[in-house]
CSV table of C-alpha atoms in Angstrom, one decimal:
chain,number,residue,atom,x,y,z
A,205,MET,CA,-12.0,106.7,-8.0
A,206,ALA,CA,-13.7,109.7,-6.5
A,207,THR,CA,-17.1,109.3,-4.9
A,208,ALA,CA,-20.2,111.2,-5.7
A,209,PHE,CA,-20.0,112.9,-2.3
A,210,GLU,CA,-16.5,114.2,-3.1
A,211,LYS,CA,-17.2,115.3,-6.6
A,212,GLY,CA,-20.1,117.7,-6.3
A,213,HIS,CA,-23.1,115.5,-5.5
A,214,ALA,CA,-24.8,114.8,-2.2
A,215,PRO,CA,-25.2,111.2,-1.0
A,216,ASP,CA,-28.8,110.0,-1.6
A,217,GLY,CA,-31.1,111.5,1.0
A,218,ALA,CA,-28.4,113.8,2.5
A,219,ALA,CA,-30.0,117.0,1.2
A,220,GLU,CA,-33.4,115.9,2.5
A,221,GLN,CA,-32.1,115.0,5.9
A,222,HIS,CA,-30.2,118.3,6.4
A,223,LEU,CA,-32.6,120.6,4.6
A,224,ARG,CA,-32.7,124.0,6.2
A,225,VAL,CA,-33.6,126.0,3.2
A,226,THR,CA,-37.0,125.3,1.8
A,227,ALA,CA,-36.8,124.4,-1.9
A,228,GLU,CA,-38.8,126.9,-4.0
A,229,PRO,CA,-40.5,126.5,-7.4
A,230,HIS,CA,-38.5,127.1,-10.6
A,231,SER,CA,-39.7,130.7,-10.6
A,232,LEU,CA,-37.0,131.4,-7.9
A,233,MET,CA,-34.4,129.6,-10.0
A,234,ASP,CA,-35.3,131.7,-13.0
A,235,LYS,CA,-35.1,134.9,-10.9
A,236,VAL,CA,-31.8,134.2,-9.2
A,237,ILE,CA,-29.9,132.3,-12.0
A,238,ASN,CA,-29.1,133.6,-15.4
A,239,CYS,CA,-28.1,130.8,-17.9
A,240,PHE,CA,-27.6,131.8,-21.5
A,241,ARG,CA,-27.2,128.2,-22.7
A,242,LYS,CA,-28.6,125.1,-21.2
A,243,LYS,CA,-26.3,122.1,-21.7
A,244,PRO,CA,-27.7,118.8,-20.6
A,245,ASP,CA,-24.5,117.0,-21.6
A,246,ALA,CA,-22.1,119.4,-19.9
A,247,VAL,CA,-19.4,117.7,-17.8
A,248,ALA,CA,-20.0,120.1,-15.0
A,249,ARG,CA,-21.9,123.3,-14.0
A,250,LEU,CA,-20.0,126.4,-13.0
A,251,ILE,CA,-21.9,128.6,-10.5
A,252,CYS,CA,-20.6,132.2,-10.7
A,253,PHE,CA,-21.1,134.9,-8.0
A,254,PRO,CA,-20.9,138.5,-9.0
A,255,TRP,CA,-18.4,141.1,-7.8
A,256,ALA,CA,-19.8,144.0,-5.7
A,257,GLY,CA,-22.4,145.9,-7.6
A,258,GLY,CA,-22.2,143.5,-10.5
A,259,GLY,CA,-24.9,141.7,-12.4
A,260,SER,CA,-25.1,138.3,-14.0
A,261,ILE,CA,-24.4,139.0,-17.7
A,262,HIS,CA,-20.6,139.1,-17.6
A,263,TYR,CA,-20.5,135.5,-16.3
A,264,ALA,CA,-23.6,134.2,-18.1
A,265,ARG,CA,-21.9,134.8,-21.5
A,266,TRP,CA,-19.1,132.5,-20.4
A,267,GLY,CA,-21.6,129.7,-21.2
A,268,ASN,CA,-21.1,130.7,-24.9
A,269,LEU,CA,-17.3,130.4,-24.5
A,270,MET,CA,-17.0,127.0,-22.8
A,271,SER,CA,-18.5,124.2,-24.8
A,272,SER,CA,-18.3,121.5,-22.1
A,273,VAL,CA,-19.4,123.6,-19.1
A,274,GLU,CA,-22.8,124.9,-18.3
A,275,VAL,CA,-22.7,128.3,-16.6
A,276,PHE,CA,-25.2,129.5,-13.9
A,277,ALA,CA,-24.6,133.2,-13.2
A,278,VAL,CA,-26.1,134.4,-9.9
A,279,ARG,CA,-28.3,137.5,-10.2
A,280,LEU,CA,-28.7,139.3,-6.9
A,281,PRO,CA,-31.6,141.7,-6.0
A,282,GLY,CA,-31.5,145.3,-6.8
A,283,ARG,CA,-30.1,144.9,-10.4
A,284,GLU,CA,-31.1,143.8,-13.9
A,285,SER,CA,-34.5,142.2,-13.9
A,286,ARG,CA,-34.6,142.4,-10.1
A,287,MET,CA,-34.0,146.2,-10.0
A,288,LYS,CA,-37.1,146.9,-7.8
A,289,GLU,CA,-36.2,144.3,-5.1
A,290,PRO,CA,-34.4,145.4,-1.9
A,291,PHE,CA,-30.7,144.6,-1.6
A,292,HIS,CA,-29.5,141.8,0.7
A,293,GLN,CA,-28.2,143.1,4.0
A,294,SER,CA,-26.1,140.2,5.0
A,295,MET,CA,-24.1,137.3,3.6
A,296,GLN,CA,-26.6,134.9,5.2
A,297,GLN,CA,-29.4,136.4,3.1
A,298,VAL,CA,-27.2,136.0,-0.1
A,299,VAL,CA,-26.4,132.4,0.7
A,300,GLU,CA,-29.9,131.3,1.8
A,301,GLU,CA,-31.5,132.7,-1.4
A,302,VAL,CA,-29.0,131.1,-3.7
A,303,VAL,CA,-29.1,127.8,-1.9
A,304,GLY,CA,-32.9,127.9,-2.0
A,305,ALA,CA,-32.8,128.5,-5.8
A,306,LEU,CA,-30.2,125.8,-6.6
A,307,LEU,CA,-30.8,123.0,-4.1
A,308,PRO,CA,-33.3,121.2,-6.2
A,309,VAL,CA,-30.9,120.9,-9.1
A,310,LEU,CA,-27.5,120.7,-7.5
A,311,ARG,CA,-27.4,116.9,-7.6
A,312,GLU,CA,-28.1,116.8,-11.4
A,313,LYS,CA,-24.4,117.0,-12.2
A,314,PRO,CA,-21.0,118.0,-10.6
A,315,PHE,CA,-20.7,121.7,-9.9
A,316,ALA,CA,-17.9,124.1,-9.3
A,317,LEU,CA,-17.8,127.7,-8.0
A,318,PHE,CA,-16.3,130.9,-9.3
A,319,GLY,CA,-16.2,134.3,-7.7
A,320,HIS,CA,-14.3,137.6,-8.0
A,321,SER,CA,-13.9,140.0,-5.0
A,322,PHE,CA,-17.3,140.1,-3.3
A,323,GLY,CA,-18.1,137.0,-5.4
A,324,ALA,CA,-15.1,135.1,-3.8
A,325,MET,CA,-16.5,135.8,-0.3
A,326,SER,CA,-19.9,134.6,-1.5
A,327,CYS,CA,-18.4,131.4,-2.9
A,328,PHE,CA,-16.7,130.7,0.4
A,329,ALA,CA,-19.9,131.3,2.4
A,330,PHE,CA,-22.0,129.2,-0.1
A,331,ALA,CA,-19.5,126.3,0.0
A,332,GLU,CA,-19.3,126.3,3.8
A,333,TYR,CA,-23.1,126.4,4.2
A,334,LEU,CA,-23.6,123.6,1.6
A,335,LYS,CA,-21.1,121.3,3.3
A,336,ARG,CA,-22.2,122.0,6.8
A,337,SER,CA,-26.0,121.9,6.2
A,338,HIS,CA,-26.3,119.5,3.3
A,339,GLY,CA,-23.1,117.4,3.1
A,340,MET,CA,-22.5,118.7,-0.5
A,341,GLU,CA,-19.1,119.7,-1.9
A,342,PRO,CA,-18.1,121.4,-5.2
A,343,LEU,CA,-15.9,119.8,-7.8
A,344,HIS,CA,-13.5,122.8,-7.7
A,345,VAL,CA,-13.5,126.3,-6.3
A,346,PHE,CA,-12.1,129.2,-8.3
A,347,LEU,CA,-11.5,132.4,-6.3
A,348,SER,CA,-10.3,135.8,-7.6
A,349,GLY,CA,-9.3,139.2,-6.4
A,350,ALA,CA,-9.9,138.9,-2.7
A,351,SER,CA,-8.3,138.0,0.6
A,352,ALA,CA,-9.9,135.2,2.6
A,353,PRO,CA,-12.7,136.6,4.9
A,354,TYR,CA,-10.9,135.5,8.0
A,355,SER,CA,-7.5,136.8,7.1
A,356,GLU,CA,-6.0,139.8,8.9
A,357,THR,CA,-5.7,141.6,5.6
A,358,ARG,CA,-9.5,141.4,5.1
A,359,LEU,CA,-10.4,142.1,8.8
A,360,ASN,CA,-8.2,145.2,8.8
A,361,ALA,CA,-9.4,146.6,5.4
A,362,PRO,CA,-10.9,150.1,5.6
A,363,SER,CA,-14.7,150.4,5.3
A,364,ARG,CA,-15.9,151.9,2.0
A,365,SER,CA,-19.6,151.5,2.0
A,366,GLY,CA,-20.2,154.5,4.3
A,367,LEU,CA,-18.1,157.0,2.2
A,368,SER,CA,-19.8,160.0,0.6
A,369,ASP,CA,-20.6,159.5,-3.1
A,370,GLU,CA,-17.7,161.9,-3.9
A,371,ASP,CA,-15.1,160.0,-1.9
A,372,PHE,CA,-16.5,156.7,-3.1
A,373,LEU,CA,-16.2,157.7,-6.7
A,374,HIS,CA,-12.6,158.8,-6.1
A,375,TRP,CA,-11.8,155.5,-4.6
A,376,MET,CA,-13.4,153.7,-7.5
A,377,SER,CA,-11.2,155.7,-9.9
A,378,THR,CA,-8.1,154.4,-8.2
A,379,ILE,CA,-9.0,150.7,-8.4
A,380,GLY,CA,-9.8,150.8,-12.1
A,381,GLY,CA,-12.3,148.7,-14.1
A,382,THR,CA,-14.9,151.5,-14.5
A,383,PRO,CA,-14.6,153.8,-17.5
A,384,PRO,CA,-14.0,157.4,-16.4
A,385,GLU,CA,-16.9,158.6,-18.6
A,386,LEU,CA,-19.2,156.5,-16.5
A,387,LEU,CA,-17.8,157.7,-13.2
A,388,ALA,CA,-18.5,161.2,-14.5
A,389,ASN,CA,-22.1,160.5,-15.5
A,390,PRO,CA,-24.4,161.3,-12.5
A,391,GLU,CA,-27.4,159.4,-14.0
A,392,VAL,CA,-25.3,156.2,-14.5
A,393,MET,CA,-23.8,156.5,-11.0
A,394,LYS,CA,-27.3,157.0,-9.5
A,395,LEU,CA,-28.1,153.5,-10.7
A,396,PHE,CA,-24.7,151.9,-10.1
A,397,LEU,CA,-23.7,153.2,-6.6
A,398,PRO,CA,-26.5,151.8,-4.5
A,399,PRO,CA,-26.0,148.1,-5.3
A,400,LEU,CA,-22.2,148.5,-5.1
A,401,LYS,CA,-22.4,150.1,-1.7
A,402,ALA,CA,-25.0,147.5,-0.5
A,403,ASP,CA,-22.7,144.6,-1.5
A,404,LEU,CA,-19.7,146.3,0.2
A,405,HIS,CA,-21.8,146.6,3.3
A,406,VAL,CA,-22.4,142.9,3.2
A,407,ILE,CA,-18.6,142.2,2.9
A,408,GLU,CA,-17.7,144.6,5.7
A,409,THR,CA,-20.2,143.1,8.1
A,410,TYR,CA,-19.4,139.4,7.2
A,411,ARG,CA,-17.5,137.6,9.9
A,412,CYS,CA,-16.4,134.0,9.9
A,413,PRO,CA,-13.7,132.2,11.9
A,414,ARG,CA,-10.6,130.7,10.3
A,415,PRO,CA,-11.4,127.0,9.8
A,416,ASP,CA,-9.7,124.9,12.4
A,417,THR,CA,-9.6,122.1,9.9
A,418,PRO,CA,-10.4,122.2,6.1
A,419,PHE,CA,-14.1,121.7,5.4
A,420,LEU,CA,-13.5,120.9,1.7
A,421,SER,CA,-11.4,118.3,-0.1
A,422,CYS,CA,-11.7,119.7,-3.6
A,423,PRO,CA,-9.0,121.8,-5.4
A,424,VAL,CA,-9.0,125.5,-4.9
A,425,SER,CA,-7.5,127.8,-7.6
A,426,CYS,CA,-6.8,131.5,-6.8
A,427,PHE,CA,-6.3,134.3,-9.4
A,428,ASP,CA,-5.4,138.0,-8.9
A,429,GLY,CA,-4.2,141.0,-10.8
A,430,LYS,CA,-0.5,141.8,-10.3
A,431,GLN,CA,-1.2,145.6,-10.1
A,432,ASP,CA,-4.2,145.2,-7.7
A,433,MET,CA,-3.8,145.9,-4.0
A,434,PRO,CA,-2.2,143.0,-2.2
A,435,HIS,CA,-4.6,140.2,-1.1
A,436,ASP,CA,-3.9,137.4,1.3
A,437,LEU,CA,-4.6,134.6,-1.2
A,438,LYS,CA,-2.6,132.0,0.7
A,439,ALA,CA,-5.1,132.2,3.6
A,440,TRP,CA,-7.7,130.5,1.3
A,441,LYS,CA,-5.7,127.3,1.6
A,442,ASP,CA,-7.2,126.8,5.1
A,443,MET,CA,-10.6,125.9,3.5
A,444,THR,CA,-9.4,122.7,1.7
A,445,SER,CA,-7.3,119.7,2.1
A,446,GLY,CA,-7.1,119.4,-1.7
A,447,ASP,CA,-4.8,120.9,-4.2
A,448,PHE,CA,-4.2,124.7,-3.9
A,449,SER,CA,-2.8,127.1,-6.5
A,450,ILE,CA,-2.3,130.8,-7.1
A,451,GLN,CA,-1.9,132.4,-10.5
A,452,MET,CA,-1.1,136.1,-10.9
A,453,LEU,CA,-2.1,137.8,-14.1
A,454,PRO,CA,-1.3,141.3,-15.5
A,455,GLY,CA,-3.7,144.1,-14.6
A,456,ALA,CA,-5.4,145.8,-11.6
A,457,HIS,CA,-8.6,144.8,-9.7
A,458,PHE,CA,-10.6,144.0,-12.8
A,459,TYR,CA,-7.8,142.2,-14.6
A,460,LEU,CA,-10.3,139.4,-15.5
A,461,LYS,CA,-12.1,141.7,-17.9
A,462,GLU,CA,-9.1,141.7,-20.2
A,463,ALA,CA,-9.6,139.3,-23.1
A,464,ALA,CA,-6.2,137.6,-22.7
A,465,ASN,CA,-6.7,137.1,-19.0
A,466,GLU,CA,-10.3,135.9,-19.4
A,467,LYS,CA,-9.0,133.2,-21.9
A,468,ILE,CA,-6.4,132.1,-19.4
A,469,ILE,CA,-9.0,131.8,-16.7
A,470,LEU,CA,-11.6,130.0,-18.8
A,471,ASP,CA,-8.9,127.6,-20.2
A,472,HIS,CA,-7.9,126.8,-16.6
A,473,VAL,CA,-11.5,126.2,-15.6
A,474,THR,CA,-12.3,124.0,-18.6
A,475,LYS,CA,-9.2,121.9,-18.2
A,476,HIS,CA,-9.7,121.3,-14.5
A,477,LEU,CA,-13.4,120.5,-14.8
A,478,GLU,CA,-12.9,118.2,-17.7
A,479,THR,CA,-10.1,116.4,-15.9
A,480,ALA,CA,-12.1,116.2,-12.7
A,481,GLU,CA,-15.0,114.7,-14.6
A,482,MET,CA,-12.7,112.0,-16.0
A,483,ASP,CA,-11.6,111.1,-12.5
A,484,TYR,CA,-15.3,111.2,-11.4
A,485,LEU,CA,-16.3,108.7,-14.1
């Protein structure tokens, strides 16, 4: 039988002993986390990190689509209700804020992580910080559309955040996921480009060593679009000693926005979290 430590809970007192981030009032929780549906009886909680420039609504609505899973969608500064707040400048800032918001509630029930692209990098950094600083581990990690941050593919990737707006928009048109009419709308782009470039800057300056030994024991599931640029998904295996899988789905970088692909992903998430909860009990 799995222990609480292995399945998304900290041992009693562990969080207090290793606390490096000061727990803040629930106002921080409400600011950082978007949860459309509270589910006290959920088998697990899925914490979702946004893609670069993304908000929280896409993932928050997943809480309406999975009856047994409660969804916490991360809302970063500089967008949605936090539009007037300055962007984070480093992955450390991202992680410290999210940990500060969630630490008081992380032991309430098992939790898992999901992230696409920039969100996958954030998941890794969040999971590594939680394990190192608080002895906590997720039930499952779901990663999408990104190479591992320590892989050669990631380290050799060209910088995009410093491109001119014109070159940046051209690059965005090549990766898909943004309607052409929005790319051609200057007013929309004036709102959209700053958070996107800020998040890409965070990715481009984020450096972490390849793990010498896995720091997690939970399963890690990777997804990617078959028509997206190649990502080094296999490198993510270095983070866990648990089960590891890769599933390729039709589509380009934002393949997960397609209804059929979204259903496959959510079915996968639900099945694995419900099964893990049975093992946990």
